[in-house]
Short mmCIF file of C-alpha atoms in Angstrom, two decimals:
data_model
loop_
_atom_site.label_atom_id
_atom_site.label_comp_id
_atom_site.label_asym_id
_atom_site.label_seq_id
_atom_site.Cartn_x
_atom_site.Cartn_y
_atom_site.Cartn_z
CA ASP A 1 -13.41 5.32 -0.23
CA ALA A 2 -12.36 2.73 2.37
CA GLY A 3 -13.61 4.68 5.39
CA ILE A 4 -10.15 5.54 6.71
CA THR A 5 -9.20 8.95 8.05
CA GLN A 6 -5.64 9.88 8.89
CA SER A 7 -4.61 12.89 10.93
CA PRO A 8 -2.73 15.07 10.66
CA ARG A 9 -2.32 14.96 6.89
CA HIS A 10 0.80 17.13 6.98
CA LYS A 11 3.16 17.88 9.83
CA VAL A 12 6.57 19.46 10.26
CA THR A 13 8.30 18.74 13.53
CA GLU A 14 11.70 19.17 15.10
CA THR A 15 14.21 16.42 15.77
CA GLY A 16 13.73 14.91 19.20
CA THR A 17 10.08 15.80 19.62
CA PRO A 18 7.34 13.17 20.02
CA VAL A 19 4.81 12.81 17.23
CA THR A 20 1.57 10.86 17.11
CA LEU A 21 -0.30 10.01 13.94
CA ARG A 22 -3.89 8.86 14.18
CA CYS A 23 -5.81 6.46 12.00
CA HIS A 24 -9.58 6.20 12.33
CA GLN A 25 -11.72 3.65 10.49
CA THR A 26 -15.47 3.39 10.13
CA GLU A 27 -15.47 -0.17 8.71
CA ASN A 28 -15.16 -2.09 11.99
CA HIS A 29 -12.31 -4.12 10.48
CA ARG A 30 -10.19 -6.27 12.71
CA TYR A 31 -6.80 -5.60 11.16
CA MET A 32 -5.10 -2.22 10.98
CA TYR A 33 -1.62 -1.41 9.68
CA TRP A 34 0.90 1.40 9.57
CA TYR A 35 3.25 1.65 6.59
CA ARG A 36 5.85 4.12 5.50
CA GLN A 37 6.63 4.93 1.88
CA ASP A 38 9.98 6.31 0.74
CA PRO A 39 11.51 6.86 -2.71
CA GLY A 40 13.25 3.73 -3.95
CA HIS A 41 11.43 1.52 -1.48
CA GLY A 42 8.11 -0.18 -1.67
CA LEU A 43 5.66 0.28 1.16
CA ARG A 44 7.19 -1.08 4.34
CA LEU A 45 5.23 -2.29 7.31
CA ILE A 46 5.94 -0.58 10.62
CA HIS A 47 3.42 -2.17 12.99
CA TYR A 48 0.06 -3.80 12.71
CA SER A 49 -2.85 -4.68 14.96
CA TYR A 50 -5.09 -7.73 14.88
CA GLY A 51 -7.49 -6.52 17.54
CA VAL A 52 -7.94 -4.14 20.44
CA LYS A 53 -4.71 -4.07 22.44
CA ASP A 54 -3.20 -6.70 20.10
CA THR A 55 -0.29 -5.42 18.08
CA ASP A 56 2.86 -6.76 16.47
CA LYS A 57 6.01 -5.44 14.83
CA GLY A 58 6.60 -5.14 11.15
CA GLU A 59 9.71 -4.84 9.04
CA VAL A 60 10.76 -1.33 10.17
CA SER A 61 9.45 -0.98 13.72
CA ASP A 62 12.50 0.56 15.43
CA GLY A 63 11.74 4.04 16.73
CA TYR A 64 7.97 3.56 16.52
CA SER A 65 5.29 2.42 18.92
CA VAL A 66 1.57 1.85 18.41
CA SER A 67 -1.56 1.59 20.46
CA ARG A 68 -5.08 0.41 19.77
CA SER A 69 -7.54 1.01 22.59
CA LYS A 70 -10.62 0.94 20.35
CA THR A 71 -11.45 -1.01 17.22
CA GLU A 72 -11.72 2.16 15.17
CA ASP A 73 -8.49 3.90 16.21
CA PHE A 74 -4.85 2.95 15.66
CA LEU A 75 -2.17 5.39 16.80
CA LEU A 76 1.43 5.52 15.62
CA THR A 77 3.91 7.31 17.89
CA LEU A 78 7.42 8.44 17.18
CA GLU A 79 8.81 8.84 20.68
CA SER A 80 11.69 11.07 19.57
CA ALA A 81 11.52 11.97 15.91
CA THR A 82 14.64 11.74 13.75
CA SER A 83 15.32 13.00 10.23
CA SER A 84 15.31 9.40 8.96
CA GLN A 85 11.63 9.25 9.92
CA THR A 86 10.75 11.92 7.39
CA SER A 87 8.36 9.98 5.20
CA VAL A 88 4.82 9.46 4.05
CA TYR A 89 2.88 7.29 6.46
CA PHE A 90 -0.10 5.25 5.38
CA CYS A 91 -2.65 3.55 7.54
CA ALA A 92 -4.39 0.52 6.09
CA ILE A 93 -7.20 -1.78 7.13
CA SER A 94 -8.37 -5.23 6.16
CA GLY A 95 -11.42 -7.24 6.94
CA ARG A 96 -10.91 -9.90 4.33
CA ALA A 97 -7.53 -11.53 4.81
CA ASN A 98 -4.59 -10.19 2.78
CA THR A 99 -6.42 -7.48 0.83
CA ILE A 100 -5.72 -4.16 2.45
CA TYR A 101 -7.15 -0.72 1.81
CA PHE A 102 -5.16 2.41 2.41
CA GLY A 103 -5.84 5.82 3.82
CA GLU A 104 -4.79 9.02 2.12
CA GLY A 105 -1.46 9.35 3.92
CA SER A 106 0.25 11.60 6.44
CA TRP A 107 3.26 13.60 5.21
CA LEU A 108 5.77 13.99 8.04
CA THR A 109 8.87 16.15 7.83
CA VAL A 110 11.41 16.08 10.66
CA VAL A 111 13.77 19.05 10.61
CA GLY B 1 1.58 16.23 -1.06
CA GLU B 2 4.52 15.46 -3.26
CA SER B 3 4.94 12.33 -5.33
CA VAL B 4 6.82 9.38 -3.90
CA GLY B 5 9.26 7.44 -6.03
CA LEU B 6 10.56 10.15 -8.34
CA HIS B 7 12.87 7.83 -10.30
CA LEU B 8 10.48 5.05 -11.14
CA PRO B 9 10.48 3.28 -14.51
CA THR B 10 7.96 5.00 -16.75
CA LEU B 11 5.58 3.61 -19.33
CA SER B 12 4.17 6.13 -21.76
CA VAL B 13 1.10 5.16 -23.76
CA GLN B 14 -1.30 7.01 -25.99
CA GLU B 15 -4.89 7.51 -24.92
CA GLY B 16 -7.00 4.66 -26.21
CA ASP B 17 -4.13 2.19 -26.46
CA ASN B 18 -3.73 -0.80 -24.19
CA SER B 19 -1.17 -0.68 -21.38
CA ILE B 20 0.83 -3.57 -19.98
CA ILE B 21 2.63 -3.11 -16.69
CA ASN B 22 4.94 -5.85 -15.49
CA CYS B 23 6.08 -7.05 -12.12
CA ALA B 24 8.64 -9.72 -11.29
CA TYR B 25 8.42 -11.36 -7.91
CA SER B 26 11.06 -13.34 -6.11
CA ASN B 27 9.32 -15.56 -3.60
CA SER B 28 8.21 -18.83 -5.13
CA ALA B 29 6.08 -19.41 -2.02
CA SER B 30 3.93 -16.35 -2.76
CA ASP B 31 0.35 -17.38 -3.10
CA TYR B 32 -1.54 -14.14 -3.43
CA PHE B 33 -0.94 -11.07 -5.57
CA ILE B 34 -2.49 -7.61 -5.70
CA TRP B 35 -2.19 -4.62 -8.00
CA TYR B 36 -2.51 -1.11 -6.62
CA LYS B 37 -2.80 2.28 -8.31
CA GLN B 38 -1.43 5.36 -6.61
CA GLU B 39 -2.13 8.86 -7.84
CA SER B 40 0.07 11.75 -6.81
CA GLY B 41 -0.60 12.84 -3.25
CA LYS B 42 -3.01 10.00 -2.54
CA GLY B 43 -3.01 6.59 -0.94
CA PRO B 44 -2.71 3.36 -2.91
CA GLN B 45 -5.99 2.16 -4.36
CA PHE B 46 -6.81 -1.55 -4.75
CA ILE B 47 -7.32 -2.55 -8.40
CA ILE B 48 -7.42 -6.32 -8.67
CA ASP B 49 -6.04 -9.44 -7.03
CA ILE B 50 -5.28 -13.02 -8.02
CA ARG B 51 -4.50 -16.26 -6.22
CA SER B 52 -1.77 -18.61 -7.37
CA ASN B 53 -4.28 -21.25 -8.42
CA MET B 54 -5.32 -18.94 -11.26
CA ASP B 55 -3.33 -17.61 -14.21
CA LYS B 56 -5.73 -14.90 -15.33
CA ARG B 57 -8.38 -12.71 -13.80
CA GLN B 58 -10.40 -9.92 -15.35
CA GLY B 59 -11.97 -6.83 -13.90
CA GLN B 60 -13.42 -3.72 -15.41
CA ARG B 61 -10.94 -2.73 -18.15
CA VAL B 62 -8.15 -4.52 -16.31
CA THR B 63 -6.71 -8.02 -16.57
CA VAL B 64 -4.07 -9.57 -14.37
CA LEU B 65 -1.92 -12.40 -15.71
CA LEU B 66 0.18 -14.63 -13.50
CA ASN B 67 3.03 -16.79 -14.77
CA LYS B 68 4.31 -18.79 -11.84
CA THR B 69 6.94 -20.57 -13.90
CA VAL B 70 8.91 -17.38 -14.40
CA LYS B 71 7.49 -15.56 -11.36
CA HIS B 72 5.96 -12.80 -13.38
CA LEU B 73 2.81 -10.78 -12.96
CA SER B 74 1.33 -8.31 -15.40
CA LEU B 75 -1.50 -5.80 -15.38
CA GLN B 76 -3.22 -5.01 -18.63
CA ILE B 77 -5.34 -1.89 -18.91
CA ALA B 78 -7.62 -1.71 -21.91
CA ALA B 79 -8.33 1.56 -23.72
CA THR B 80 -6.09 3.59 -21.44
CA GLN B 81 -7.54 6.90 -20.33
CA PRO B 82 -5.90 10.06 -18.92
CA GLY B 83 -7.34 9.17 -15.52
CA ASP B 84 -5.21 6.02 -15.56
CA SER B 85 -2.05 8.10 -15.19
CA ALA B 86 -0.55 7.03 -11.87
CA VAL B 87 2.04 4.79 -10.27
CA TYR B 88 1.12 1.11 -10.34
CA PHE B 89 2.70 -1.45 -8.09
CA CYS B 90 2.22 -5.07 -7.27
CA ALA B 91 2.20 -6.79 -3.92
CA GLU B 92 2.79 -10.45 -3.13
CA SER B 93 2.14 -12.57 -0.10
CA PRO B 94 1.98 -16.11 1.16
CA TYR B 95 -1.68 -16.57 1.96
CA THR B 96 -1.44 -16.45 5.71
CA GLY B 97 -4.77 -14.92 6.57
CA THR B 98 -3.23 -11.56 7.35
CA ALA B 99 -1.78 -8.83 5.20
CA SER B 100 1.22 -8.52 7.51
CA LYS B 101 3.31 -10.55 5.07
CA LEU B 102 2.55 -8.49 2.00
CA THR B 103 5.67 -7.36 0.12
CA PHE B 104 5.31 -4.38 -2.19
CA GLY B 105 7.20 -3.54 -5.35
CA THR B 106 8.47 -0.02 -6.01
CA GLY B 107 6.15 0.57 -8.93
CA THR B 108 5.91 1.76 -12.51
CA ARG B 109 4.71 5.20 -13.52
CA LEU B 110 2.10 5.17 -16.29
CA GLN B 111 1.87 8.35 -18.36
CA VAL B 112 -1.04 8.67 -20.73
CA THR B 113 -0.49 11.01 -23.63
CA LEU B 114 -3.31 12.62 -25.59
#
């Protein structure tokens, strides 16, 4: 258990509504990441953070924003959810460079 | 939660046999490789990693082999058990000091038959 908690674990929302997913870690790791996982694709990086208030875009960042006001929390926000954002979202953390540890996932359905 | 990747290649092995799962990578600059295991409805779980200056690394019941000449990575699981049933995927990265450059494969489903 990597000390990562994601919430909510499951959510159904309507197109056009804002959604925020939360990732909480108890490991005090510097790096935190948000990925999405879809059939036929490997895990794809959305955004990541390398410290409090320090974030950067990943491969599929359009339509997503993030915030990190505390070391332990990393929030992913869909400002206006679309059906293409229906996915499984994983938070990950790393203390040692390159090796990342994943949370249990958040299943999001946009209808 | 439902499974992700419903049309993955599948490897079926009998309990007690050894399993070999393969991964081809494309970036010759990749310097670091990881294997993950993902059970249905759960997050990926770190299994083992290897740097490009090595060609073999062993863990508990698992061995990773790296062939840089043909850009091929394999995961060997000894004495496969029912609990090994899962999707396995590899990840590669240039060793940049951050995991932001990790690229993940789509995975192979391992089915262990009794």
